[in-house]
């Protein structure tokens, strides 16, 4: 194992930026009062999180009144979906989403189904893109809400959220987007997108894990998941996570300040990585849209290779990435996203997701390409399927 780690799993989480740590420290060491306390020691802290809320809202084109702090992106998605469906149950019980959502959305949809709601899952094409007319066709008079992911965490495809939200609005359907992969990485403005709800999470843009946000358009009915105190305008009880909120505000300021240069850097390295792998390794394919994709995302399937083995062998070379199996579940089922774009189980199992951060260098990428070439060749040498294929016993490879 080499000393240096090449971290290519920025879609899973990012490192906390040093400036963000500096921003947070005073709120552990000195200003640890409760923002709900009436004395100055609490009220000073309240003023600081109010400032953080205003800055974050401005960065998203929202008003501070419409921004709610949560514990993570998962909470934001659960809140937006479950509580809004509940709040509007007199209108109907139909919910629309896509077949390629993060589990925080798809499992919330399953939760709704178990409680008497009906869910329609809009399909995607082979690039992971939703067709606007398919979306329109899924909306019904009793549809309360639609939730569509902005940038896909696995295959990187970016959906036309503004167009989808406009269609939802025409049909008087509320629209939520899971923007966890785009906030801090691409321009995200709630007015330009025209969404009613938007979720984001700090640890995907260089803030710590355990803090997120939900934007809720003014006038939309919804109740928070938690009952308790009057925090977050009585919509999300629980004492505010002051240091993390301050850190998230700083992290978003930094991300926005460097947005175009970082997006250009990640896009360039991603394109370099994809074109080198596709031209230098046989029998592999890019998953996700070739151009409408997250700047730092490369997702590639290698035929005759098992994704988990690929990951372990790359780790031995100091490269940290992710595979296409259902993450963290210990399950061997391939990702629902890879199946939804039409991959066979076999090919989905050979998938590798590499996600680039602003600290990634071209040398990291070139080292990674060499490592992938070596490891894929080694694994194929051990693969009976590959042996059959080479010997002509398996007629054609599924990938050219
Ligand atoms: C990471 C992620 C989430 C979950 O966010 P947490 O803060 O880890 O709960 C939700 N949606 C997408 C697209 C993600 O990438």
Coordinates of C-alpha atoms and ligand atoms in Angstrom, one line a residue:
X1 CA 0.0 0.0 0.0
X2 CA 1.4 3.4 -0.9
X3 CA 1.6 6.1 1.8
X4 CA -0.6 8.6 0.1
X5 CA -4.3 8.0 -0.2
X6 CA -6.0 9.0 -3.4
X7 CA -9.5 9.8 -2.3
X8 CA -11.9 9.4 -5.2
X9 CA -15.1 8.9 -3.2
X10 CA -16.3 12.5 -2.8
X11 CA -19.9 11.6 -3.5
X12 CA -19.8 9.5 -0.3
X13 CA -18.4 12.3 1.8
X14 CA -15.9 15.1 1.6
X15 CA -13.1 16.1 3.9
X16 CA -13.9 19.0 6.2
X17 CA -12.2 22.1 4.9
X18 CA -9.6 23.6 7.4
X19 CA -11.5 27.0 7.2
X20 CA -14.6 25.2 8.2
X21 CA -12.9 23.7 11.3
X22 CA -11.6 27.1 12.3
X23 CA -15.1 28.5 11.9
X24 CA -16.6 25.9 14.2
X25 CA -14.0 25.8 17.0
X26 CA -15.2 29.0 18.9
X27 CA -18.7 27.5 19.2
X28 CA -17.2 24.5 21.0
X29 CA -14.7 26.4 23.1
X30 CA -16.4 29.7 24.0
X31 CA -19.8 30.4 22.5
X32 CA -21.6 27.2 23.6
X33 CA -24.8 28.8 24.9
X34 CA -28.2 27.6 23.9
X35 CA -29.6 29.9 21.2
X36 CA -33.1 29.7 22.8
X37 CA -31.8 31.1 26.1
X38 CA -32.8 34.7 26.8
X39 CA -29.6 35.9 28.3
X40 CA -26.9 37.4 26.0
X41 CA -24.7 34.3 26.1
X42 CA -27.5 32.5 24.2
X43 CA -28.8 35.4 22.2
X44 CA -25.3 36.1 20.7
X45 CA -25.3 32.6 19.4
X46 CA -28.8 33.0 18.0
X47 CA -27.6 36.1 16.1
X48 CA -24.7 34.1 14.6
X49 CA -27.0 31.3 13.4
X50 CA -29.4 33.8 12.0
X51 CA -26.5 35.3 10.1
X52 CA -25.5 31.8 8.9
X53 CA -29.1 31.2 7.8
X54 CA -29.2 34.4 5.8
X55 CA -25.9 33.7 4.1
X56 CA -26.9 30.1 3.1
X57 CA -30.3 31.3 1.9
X58 CA -28.7 34.0 -0.2
X59 CA -26.3 31.4 -1.8
X60 CA -29.4 29.4 -2.8
X61 CA -31.5 32.3 -4.0
X62 CA -33.9 31.8 -1.0
X63 CA -35.1 33.9 1.8
X64 CA -33.8 33.0 5.3
X65 CA -37.4 32.5 6.5
X66 CA -37.7 29.6 4.1
X67 CA -34.6 27.7 5.2
X68 CA -34.6 25.0 7.9
X69 CA -31.6 23.3 9.4
X70 CA -31.7 19.6 9.8
X71 CA -29.4 16.8 10.9
X72 CA -28.6 15.5 7.3
X73 CA -29.8 15.1 3.8
X74 CA -31.7 12.0 4.7
X75 CA -33.7 13.9 7.3
X76 CA -34.5 16.7 4.8
X77 CA -35.8 14.2 2.2
X78 CA -37.8 12.3 4.8
X79 CA -39.3 15.5 6.2
X80 CA -40.2 17.0 2.8
X81 CA -41.8 13.8 1.5
X82 CA -43.5 12.1 4.4
X83 CA -44.8 15.2 6.2
X84 CA -46.0 16.9 3.1
X85 CA -47.9 13.9 1.9
X86 CA -49.5 13.7 5.4
X87 CA -50.3 17.5 5.4
X88 CA -52.1 17.3 2.1
X89 CA -53.9 13.9 2.5
X90 CA -57.2 15.5 1.9
X91 CA -56.1 16.5 -1.6
X92 CA -54.9 13.0 -2.5
X93 CA -52.4 10.2 -1.7
X94 CA -50.5 9.9 -4.9
X95 CA -46.7 10.5 -5.0
X96 CA -44.4 10.7 -8.0
X97 CA -40.7 10.0 -8.0
X98 CA -38.1 8.4 -10.3
X99 CA -36.5 5.0 -10.5
X100 CA -33.0 6.4 -9.7
X101 CA -33.4 8.2 -6.4
X102 CA -31.2 8.0 -3.4
X103 CA -32.5 5.6 -0.7
X104 CA -33.5 8.5 1.5
X105 CA -36.2 9.2 -1.1
X106 CA -36.9 5.7 -2.5
X107 CA -37.3 4.3 1.0
X108 CA -39.5 7.2 2.1
X109 CA -41.6 6.4 -1.0
X110 CA -41.9 2.7 0.2
X111 CA -42.8 4.0 3.6
X112 CA -45.7 6.0 2.0
X113 CA -46.8 2.9 0.1
X114 CA -47.0 0.8 3.3
X115 CA -49.3 3.5 4.7
X116 CA -51.9 3.6 1.9
X117 CA -50.3 6.0 -0.6
X118 CA -49.8 5.2 -4.2
X119 CA -46.4 5.9 -5.8
X120 CA -45.5 6.2 -9.4
X121 CA -41.8 5.6 -10.4
X122 CA -40.9 7.5 -13.6
X123 CA -38.4 5.5 -15.7
X124 CA -35.2 6.9 -17.0
X125 CA -33.4 6.3 -20.4
X126 CA -30.1 4.5 -20.8
X127 CA -28.3 7.6 -19.8
X128 CA -30.3 8.0 -16.6
X129 CA -32.3 10.9 -17.9
X130 CA -36.0 11.4 -17.2
X131 CA -38.2 12.2 -20.2
X132 CA -40.4 15.3 -19.5
X133 CA -43.4 13.8 -21.2
X134 CA -43.1 10.6 -19.1
X135 CA -43.1 12.8 -16.0
X136 CA -46.1 14.8 -17.2
X137 CA -48.0 11.6 -17.9
X138 CA -47.4 10.4 -14.3
X139 CA -49.1 13.4 -12.8
X140 CA -52.8 12.9 -11.8
X141 CA -55.5 15.1 -10.1
X142 CA -54.8 13.3 -6.8
X143 CA -51.0 13.7 -7.1
X144 CA -49.8 15.7 -4.1
X145 CA -46.1 15.8 -4.7
X146 CA -43.2 14.8 -6.9
X147 CA -39.6 14.3 -5.8
X148 CA -36.8 14.1 -8.4
X149 CA -33.1 13.9 -7.6
X150 CA -31.1 16.8 -9.1
X151 CA -27.6 15.2 -9.6
X152 CA -27.5 11.5 -9.3
X153 CA -25.1 10.3 -6.6
X154 CA -24.2 7.1 -8.5
X155 CA -24.1 7.8 -12.2
X156 CA -23.9 11.6 -12.0
X157 CA -26.7 12.4 -14.5
X158 CA -28.2 15.8 -13.9
X159 CA -32.0 16.1 -14.4
X160 CA -33.8 19.1 -16.0
X161 CA -35.2 20.2 -12.7
X162 CA -36.5 23.6 -13.8
X163 CA -38.5 22.0 -16.6
X164 CA -39.8 19.2 -14.4
X165 CA -40.8 21.7 -11.6
X166 CA -42.6 23.8 -14.2
X167 CA -44.7 20.8 -15.3
X168 CA -45.5 20.0 -11.7
X169 CA -46.6 23.6 -11.1
X170 CA -48.9 23.5 -14.1
X171 CA -50.6 20.5 -12.6
X172 CA -50.6 22.1 -9.1
X173 CA -48.3 19.4 -7.8
X174 CA -45.7 20.3 -5.2
X175 CA -42.1 19.6 -6.2
X176 CA -39.1 18.5 -4.1
X177 CA -35.6 18.0 -5.4
X178 CA -32.8 16.1 -3.6
X179 CA -30.0 18.5 -4.4
X180 CA -27.5 16.9 -2.1
X181 CA -25.0 16.3 -4.9
X182 CA -25.3 19.6 -6.6
X183 CA -25.4 22.3 -3.9
X184 CA -21.9 23.6 -3.5
X185 CA -20.9 22.1 -6.8
X186 CA -23.1 23.6 -9.4
X187 CA -25.2 26.8 -9.4
X188 CA -28.4 26.0 -7.5
X189 CA -31.1 28.7 -7.1
X190 CA -34.5 27.7 -5.8
X191 CA -36.2 30.5 -7.8
X192 CA -34.5 29.5 -11.1
X193 CA -35.3 25.9 -10.5
X194 CA -38.9 26.8 -9.4
X195 CA -39.0 24.1 -6.7
X196 CA -41.1 24.0 -3.5
X197 CA -38.6 22.0 -1.5
X198 CA -34.9 21.4 -1.8
X199 CA -32.6 19.2 0.3
X200 CA -28.9 19.6 0.8
X201 CA -26.3 18.1 3.2
X202 CA -23.1 19.8 4.6
X203 CA -20.8 16.8 4.3
X204 CA -21.1 16.7 0.5
X205 CA -19.5 20.2 0.3
X206 CA -16.7 20.1 2.8
X207 CA -18.7 20.7 6.0
X208 CA -19.0 17.9 8.7
X209 CA -21.3 15.0 8.6
X210 CA -24.5 15.5 10.6
X211 CA -25.9 18.8 9.3
X212 CA -28.2 19.5 6.4
X213 CA -30.9 21.9 5.3
X214 CA -34.4 21.9 3.8
X215 CA -35.8 24.8 1.8
X216 CA -39.6 25.1 2.0
X217 CA -41.4 27.6 -0.2
X218 CA -43.4 30.1 1.6
X219 CA -47.0 29.1 2.1
X220 CA -46.5 25.4 1.7
X221 CA -48.1 23.3 4.4
X222 CA -45.9 20.8 6.2
X223 CA -45.1 19.7 9.7
X224 CA -41.7 18.8 11.0
X225 CA -40.7 15.2 11.8
X226 CA -39.9 16.0 15.4
X227 CA -42.2 17.3 18.1
X228 CA -40.7 19.4 20.9
X229 CA -39.5 23.0 21.3
X230 CA -40.2 26.0 19.1
X231 CA -36.9 25.9 17.2
X232 CA -36.9 26.6 13.4
X233 CA -40.1 28.5 13.5
X234 CA -41.8 25.6 15.2
X235 CA -41.2 23.3 12.3
X236 CA -38.1 21.4 13.4
X237 CA -37.8 20.9 17.2
X238 CA -34.4 20.2 18.8
X239 CA -31.6 22.5 20.0
X240 CA -29.7 23.8 17.0
X241 CA -26.4 22.2 16.2
X242 CA -24.7 25.6 16.4
X243 CA -21.0 24.7 15.5
X244 CA -22.1 22.5 12.5
X245 CA -24.5 25.1 11.2
X246 CA -21.8 27.8 11.4
X247 CA -19.4 25.3 9.6
X248 CA -22.0 24.6 6.9
X249 CA -22.5 28.3 6.2
X250 CA -18.7 28.8 5.9
X251 CA -18.4 25.7 3.7
X252 CA -21.1 26.9 1.3
X253 CA -19.6 30.4 1.1
X254 CA -16.3 28.8 0.2
X255 CA -17.8 26.4 -2.3
X256 CA -19.7 29.3 -4.0
X257 CA -16.7 31.5 -4.1
X258 CA -14.7 28.8 -5.9
X259 CA -17.6 27.2 -7.7
X260 CA -16.7 27.8 -11.4
X261 CA -13.0 27.1 -11.0
X262 CA -13.6 23.9 -9.0
X263 CA -16.3 22.7 -11.4
X264 CA -14.0 23.3 -14.4
X265 CA -11.2 21.4 -12.6
X266 CA -13.3 18.4 -11.7
X267 CA -14.9 18.3 -15.2
X268 CA -11.5 18.4 -16.9
X269 CA -10.1 15.6 -14.7
X270 CA -13.3 13.5 -15.0
X271 CA -13.2 13.8 -18.8
X272 CA -9.5 12.8 -18.8
X273 CA -10.2 9.8 -16.5
X274 CA -13.2 8.6 -18.6
X275 CA -11.5 9.0 -22.0
X276 CA -8.3 7.3 -20.8
X277 CA -10.2 4.3 -19.2
X278 CA -12.6 3.8 -22.2
X279 CA -9.7 3.9 -24.7
X280 CA -7.1 1.9 -22.7
X281 CA -9.3 -0.8 -21.2
X282 CA -11.4 -3.2 -23.3
X283 CA -15.0 -4.2 -22.5
X284 CA -16.0 -1.3 -20.4
X285 CA -18.7 1.4 -20.6
X286 CA -19.5 4.7 -19.1
X287 CA -22.7 4.8 -17.0
X288 CA -24.7 8.0 -16.8
X289 CA -25.1 10.9 -19.3
X290 CA -21.9 11.7 -21.3
X291 CA -22.3 15.5 -20.8
X292 CA -25.2 16.2 -18.4
X293 CA -23.3 14.9 -15.5
X294 CA -21.9 16.0 -12.2
X295 CA -18.5 17.6 -12.7
X296 CA -16.5 15.1 -10.6
X297 CA -18.5 11.9 -11.4
X298 CA -17.1 8.9 -13.4
X299 CA -19.0 5.6 -13.2
X300 CA -17.7 2.8 -15.3
X301 CA -18.7 -0.8 -15.7
X302 CA -16.0 -3.4 -16.5
X303 CA -17.1 -6.7 -17.9
X304 CA -15.8 -9.9 -16.4
X305 CA -14.8 -8.1 -13.2
X306 CA -16.4 -8.0 -9.8
X307 CA -16.8 -4.5 -8.5
X308 CA -16.0 -5.5 -4.9
X309 CA -12.7 -7.2 -5.8
X310 CA -11.8 -4.2 -8.0
X311 CA -12.3 -1.9 -5.0
X312 CA -10.3 -4.0 -2.6
X313 CA -7.4 -4.2 -5.1
X314 CA -7.5 -0.5 -5.7
X315 CA -7.5 0.1 -2.0
X316 CA -4.2 -1.8 -1.8
X317 CA -2.8 0.7 -4.2
X318 CA -4.1 3.6 -2.0
X319 CA -7.1 4.4 -4.1
X320 CA -10.4 4.8 -2.4
X321 CA -13.5 4.6 -4.6
X322 CA -17.0 3.0 -4.5
X323 CA -18.7 0.2 -6.4
X324 CA -22.1 -0.3 -7.9
X325 CA -23.5 -2.6 -5.2
X326 CA -26.1 -1.4 -2.8
X327 CA -23.8 0.5 -0.4
X328 CA -23.4 -0.3 3.3
X329 CA -26.2 -2.8 3.2
X330 CA -23.9 -5.8 3.0
X331 CA -26.2 -7.0 0.3
X332 CA -25.0 -8.3 -3.0
X333 CA -27.9 -6.8 -5.0
X334 CA -26.6 -4.5 -7.7
X335 CA -27.6 -0.9 -7.4
X336 CA -31.2 -0.1 -8.4
X337 CA -29.8 2.9 -10.3
X338 CA -27.6 0.8 -12.6
X339 CA -30.4 -1.7 -13.2
X340 CA -32.8 1.2 -14.0
X341 CA -30.5 2.4 -16.8
X342 CA -30.7 -1.1 -18.3
X343 CA -27.5 -2.8 -17.2
X344 CA -27.7 -6.6 -16.6
X345 CA -26.9 -7.8 -13.1
X346 CA -23.6 -9.1 -14.3
X347 CA -22.4 -5.8 -15.7
X348 CA -23.8 -3.7 -12.9
X349 CA -21.7 -5.9 -10.5
X350 CA -18.6 -4.8 -12.3
X351 CA -19.1 -1.1 -11.8
X352 CA -16.8 1.4 -10.3
X353 CA -17.7 5.0 -9.1
X354 CA -14.8 7.5 -8.9
X355 CA -15.8 10.9 -7.7
X356 CA -13.3 13.7 -7.9
X357 CA -12.8 16.6 -5.4
X358 CA -11.1 19.9 -5.6
X359 CA -8.0 18.5 -4.2
X360 CA -7.6 15.8 -6.8
X361 CA -4.7 16.2 -9.2
X362 CA -4.1 15.1 -12.7
X363 CA -1.2 12.9 -11.4
X364 CA -3.8 11.2 -9.0
X365 CA -6.0 10.5 -12.0
X366 CA -3.1 9.1 -14.2
X367 CA -1.9 6.9 -11.3
X368 CA -5.5 5.7 -10.9
X369 CA -5.9 4.9 -14.6
X370 CA -2.7 2.8 -14.5
X371 CA -3.9 1.0 -11.4
X372 CA -7.3 0.3 -13.0
X373 CA -5.6 -1.2 -16.1
X374 CA -3.4 -3.4 -14.0
X375 CA -6.1 -4.6 -11.6
X376 CA -8.7 -5.2 -14.2
X377 CA -6.2 -7.3 -16.2
X378 CA -5.4 -9.3 -13.1
X379 CA -9.0 -9.9 -12.2
X380 CA -9.9 -11.0 -15.7
X381 CA -7.0 -13.5 -15.7
X382 CA -8.7 -15.1 -12.7
X383 CA -12.2 -15.0 -14.3
X384 CA -13.6 -18.2 -15.8
X385 CA -16.1 -16.0 -17.7
X386 CA -13.3 -14.1 -19.3
X387 CA -11.4 -17.3 -20.1
X388 CA -14.6 -18.6 -21.9
X389 CA -15.0 -15.4 -23.7
X390 CA -11.4 -15.3 -24.9
X391 CA -11.6 -19.0 -26.0
X392 CA -14.6 -18.1 -28.0
X393 CA -16.9 -20.2 -25.9
X394 CA -19.0 -17.2 -25.0
X395 CA -20.1 -15.8 -28.3
X396 CA -20.2 -12.1 -27.8
X397 CA -19.3 -9.6 -25.1
X398 CA -22.2 -7.5 -24.0
X399 CA -20.0 -4.4 -24.3
X400 CA -18.0 -3.7 -27.4
Ligands
LIG1 C1 -25.4 11.6 0.6 C2 -26.8 11.8 -0.1 C3 -27.9 11.8 0.7 C4 -28.0 11.6 2.2 O1 -27.4 12.7 2.9 P1 -26.9 12.4 4.4 O2 -26.5 13.8 4.9 O3 -25.7 11.5 4.3 O4 -28.0 11.8 5.1 C5 -29.1 12.0 0.0 N1 -29.2 12.2 -1.3 C6 -28.1 12.2 -2.0 C7 -28.2 12.4 -3.5 C8 -26.8 12.0 -1.5 O5 -25.7 11.9 -2.2

